Coordinates of C-alpha atoms in Angstrom, one line a residue:
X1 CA 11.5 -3.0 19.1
X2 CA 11.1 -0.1 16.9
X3 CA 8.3 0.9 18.2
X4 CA 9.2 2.2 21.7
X5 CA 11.5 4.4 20.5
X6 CA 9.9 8.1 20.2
X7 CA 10.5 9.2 16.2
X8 CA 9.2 12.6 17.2
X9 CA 11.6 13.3 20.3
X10 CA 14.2 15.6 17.9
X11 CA 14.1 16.8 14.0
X12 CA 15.9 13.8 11.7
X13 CA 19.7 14.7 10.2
X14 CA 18.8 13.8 6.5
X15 CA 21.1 12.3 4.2
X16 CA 20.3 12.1 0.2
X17 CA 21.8 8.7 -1.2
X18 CA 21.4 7.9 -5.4
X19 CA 20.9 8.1 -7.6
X20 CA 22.6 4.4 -7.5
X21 CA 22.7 2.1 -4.3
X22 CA 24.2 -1.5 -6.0
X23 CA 27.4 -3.5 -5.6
X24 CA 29.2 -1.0 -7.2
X25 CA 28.9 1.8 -5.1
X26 CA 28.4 0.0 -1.4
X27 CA 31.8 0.6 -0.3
X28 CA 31.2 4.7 -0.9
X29 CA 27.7 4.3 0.4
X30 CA 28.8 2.3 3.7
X31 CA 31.9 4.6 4.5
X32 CA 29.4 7.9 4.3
X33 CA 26.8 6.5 6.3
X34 CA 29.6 5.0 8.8
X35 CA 30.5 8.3 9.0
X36 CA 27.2 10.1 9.3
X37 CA 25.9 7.7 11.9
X38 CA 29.3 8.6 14.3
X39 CA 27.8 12.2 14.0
X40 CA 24.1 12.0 14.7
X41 CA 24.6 11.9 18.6
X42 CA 21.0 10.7 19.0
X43 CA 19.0 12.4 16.0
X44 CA 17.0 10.0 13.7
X45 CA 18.3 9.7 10.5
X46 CA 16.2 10.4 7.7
X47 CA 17.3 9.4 3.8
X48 CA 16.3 11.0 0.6
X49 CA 16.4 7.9 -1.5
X50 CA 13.8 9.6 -4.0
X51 CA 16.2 10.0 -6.5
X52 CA 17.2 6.4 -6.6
X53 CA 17.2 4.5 -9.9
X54 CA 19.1 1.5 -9.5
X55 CA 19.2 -0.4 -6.4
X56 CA 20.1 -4.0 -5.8
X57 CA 20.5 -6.2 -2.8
X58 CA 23.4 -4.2 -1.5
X59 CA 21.7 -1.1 -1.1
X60 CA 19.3 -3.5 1.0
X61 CA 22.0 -4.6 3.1
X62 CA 23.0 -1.0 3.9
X63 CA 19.5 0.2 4.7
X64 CA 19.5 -2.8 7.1
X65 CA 22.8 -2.1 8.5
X66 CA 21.6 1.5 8.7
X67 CA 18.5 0.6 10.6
X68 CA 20.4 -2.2 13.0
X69 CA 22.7 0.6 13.6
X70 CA 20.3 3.8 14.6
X71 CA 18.0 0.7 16.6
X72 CA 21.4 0.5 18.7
X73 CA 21.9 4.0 19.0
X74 CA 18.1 4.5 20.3
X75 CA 16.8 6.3 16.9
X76 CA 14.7 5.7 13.7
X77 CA 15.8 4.8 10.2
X78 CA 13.5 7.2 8.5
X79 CA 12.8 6.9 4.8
X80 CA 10.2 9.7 3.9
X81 CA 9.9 8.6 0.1
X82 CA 11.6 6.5 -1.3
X83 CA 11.9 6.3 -5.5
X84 CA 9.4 3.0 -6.7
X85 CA 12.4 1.6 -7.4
X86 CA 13.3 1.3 -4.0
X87 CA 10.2 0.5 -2.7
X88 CA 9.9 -2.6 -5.7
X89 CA 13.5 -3.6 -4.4
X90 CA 11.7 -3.8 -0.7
X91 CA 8.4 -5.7 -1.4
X92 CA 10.2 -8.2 -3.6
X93 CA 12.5 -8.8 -0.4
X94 CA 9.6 -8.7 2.2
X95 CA 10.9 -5.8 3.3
X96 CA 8.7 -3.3 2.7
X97 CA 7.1 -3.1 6.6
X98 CA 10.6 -4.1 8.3
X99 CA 12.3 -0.9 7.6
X100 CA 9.4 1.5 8.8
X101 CA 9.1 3.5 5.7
X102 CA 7.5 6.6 5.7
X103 CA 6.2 6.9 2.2
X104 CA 3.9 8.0 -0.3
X105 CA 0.6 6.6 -1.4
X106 CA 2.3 7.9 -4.9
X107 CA 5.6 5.9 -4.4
X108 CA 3.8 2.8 -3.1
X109 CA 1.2 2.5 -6.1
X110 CA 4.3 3.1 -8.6
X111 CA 6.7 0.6 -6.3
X112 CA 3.3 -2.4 -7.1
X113 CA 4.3 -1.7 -10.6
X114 CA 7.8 -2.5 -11.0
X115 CA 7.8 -6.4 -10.6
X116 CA 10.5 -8.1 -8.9
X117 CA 13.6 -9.4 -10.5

């Protein structure tokens, strides 16, 4: 799985996203990172979701897709720290470990905060 791959074999493209990922911007937010992923040509892609302040399941649908995607392509899904938001939006999902977050022991006490809705 995930695992194998070697996250340290070249520096991550990074891609902000926010500071909304729902329903109503997934089509924007799917194009650009259709886009971004046809361009990476083997980097890990890291995204700067820090900023986010509303995320529903859609954005969880792309950060899926994302990682599905860069597992394909032989590269990590990297999210270096993600807004609590985010990381709420994860837990409540059970998906907190799947997507191999790197975060922040700040971001991770705020994200047990937030309870699921």
């Amino acid at each position: 799985m995930l695992d194998s791959i070697d996250a340290a074999a070249a520096p991550p493209f990074s891609l902000t996203l926010g500071p909304e990922l729902t329903i109503a911007q997934a089509a924007d937010t799917h194009g650009l990172l259709l886009e971004t992923l046809s361009r990476l040509d083997g980097l890990n892609l890291s995204l700067d979701l820090g900023g986010v302040s509303d995320f529903d399941s859609s954005g969880v649908q792309l950060l899926l897709a994302a990682q599905r995607s860069m597992h394909e392509r032989h590269a990590l899904l990297l999210l270096p720290a993600p807004s609590a938001v985010v990381l709420a939006a994860l837990r409540c999902y059970g998906l907190d470990g799947e997507l191999k977050a790197i975060r922040s022991v700040a971001a991770k006490e705020a994200s047990e905060e937030i309870p699921c809705q």
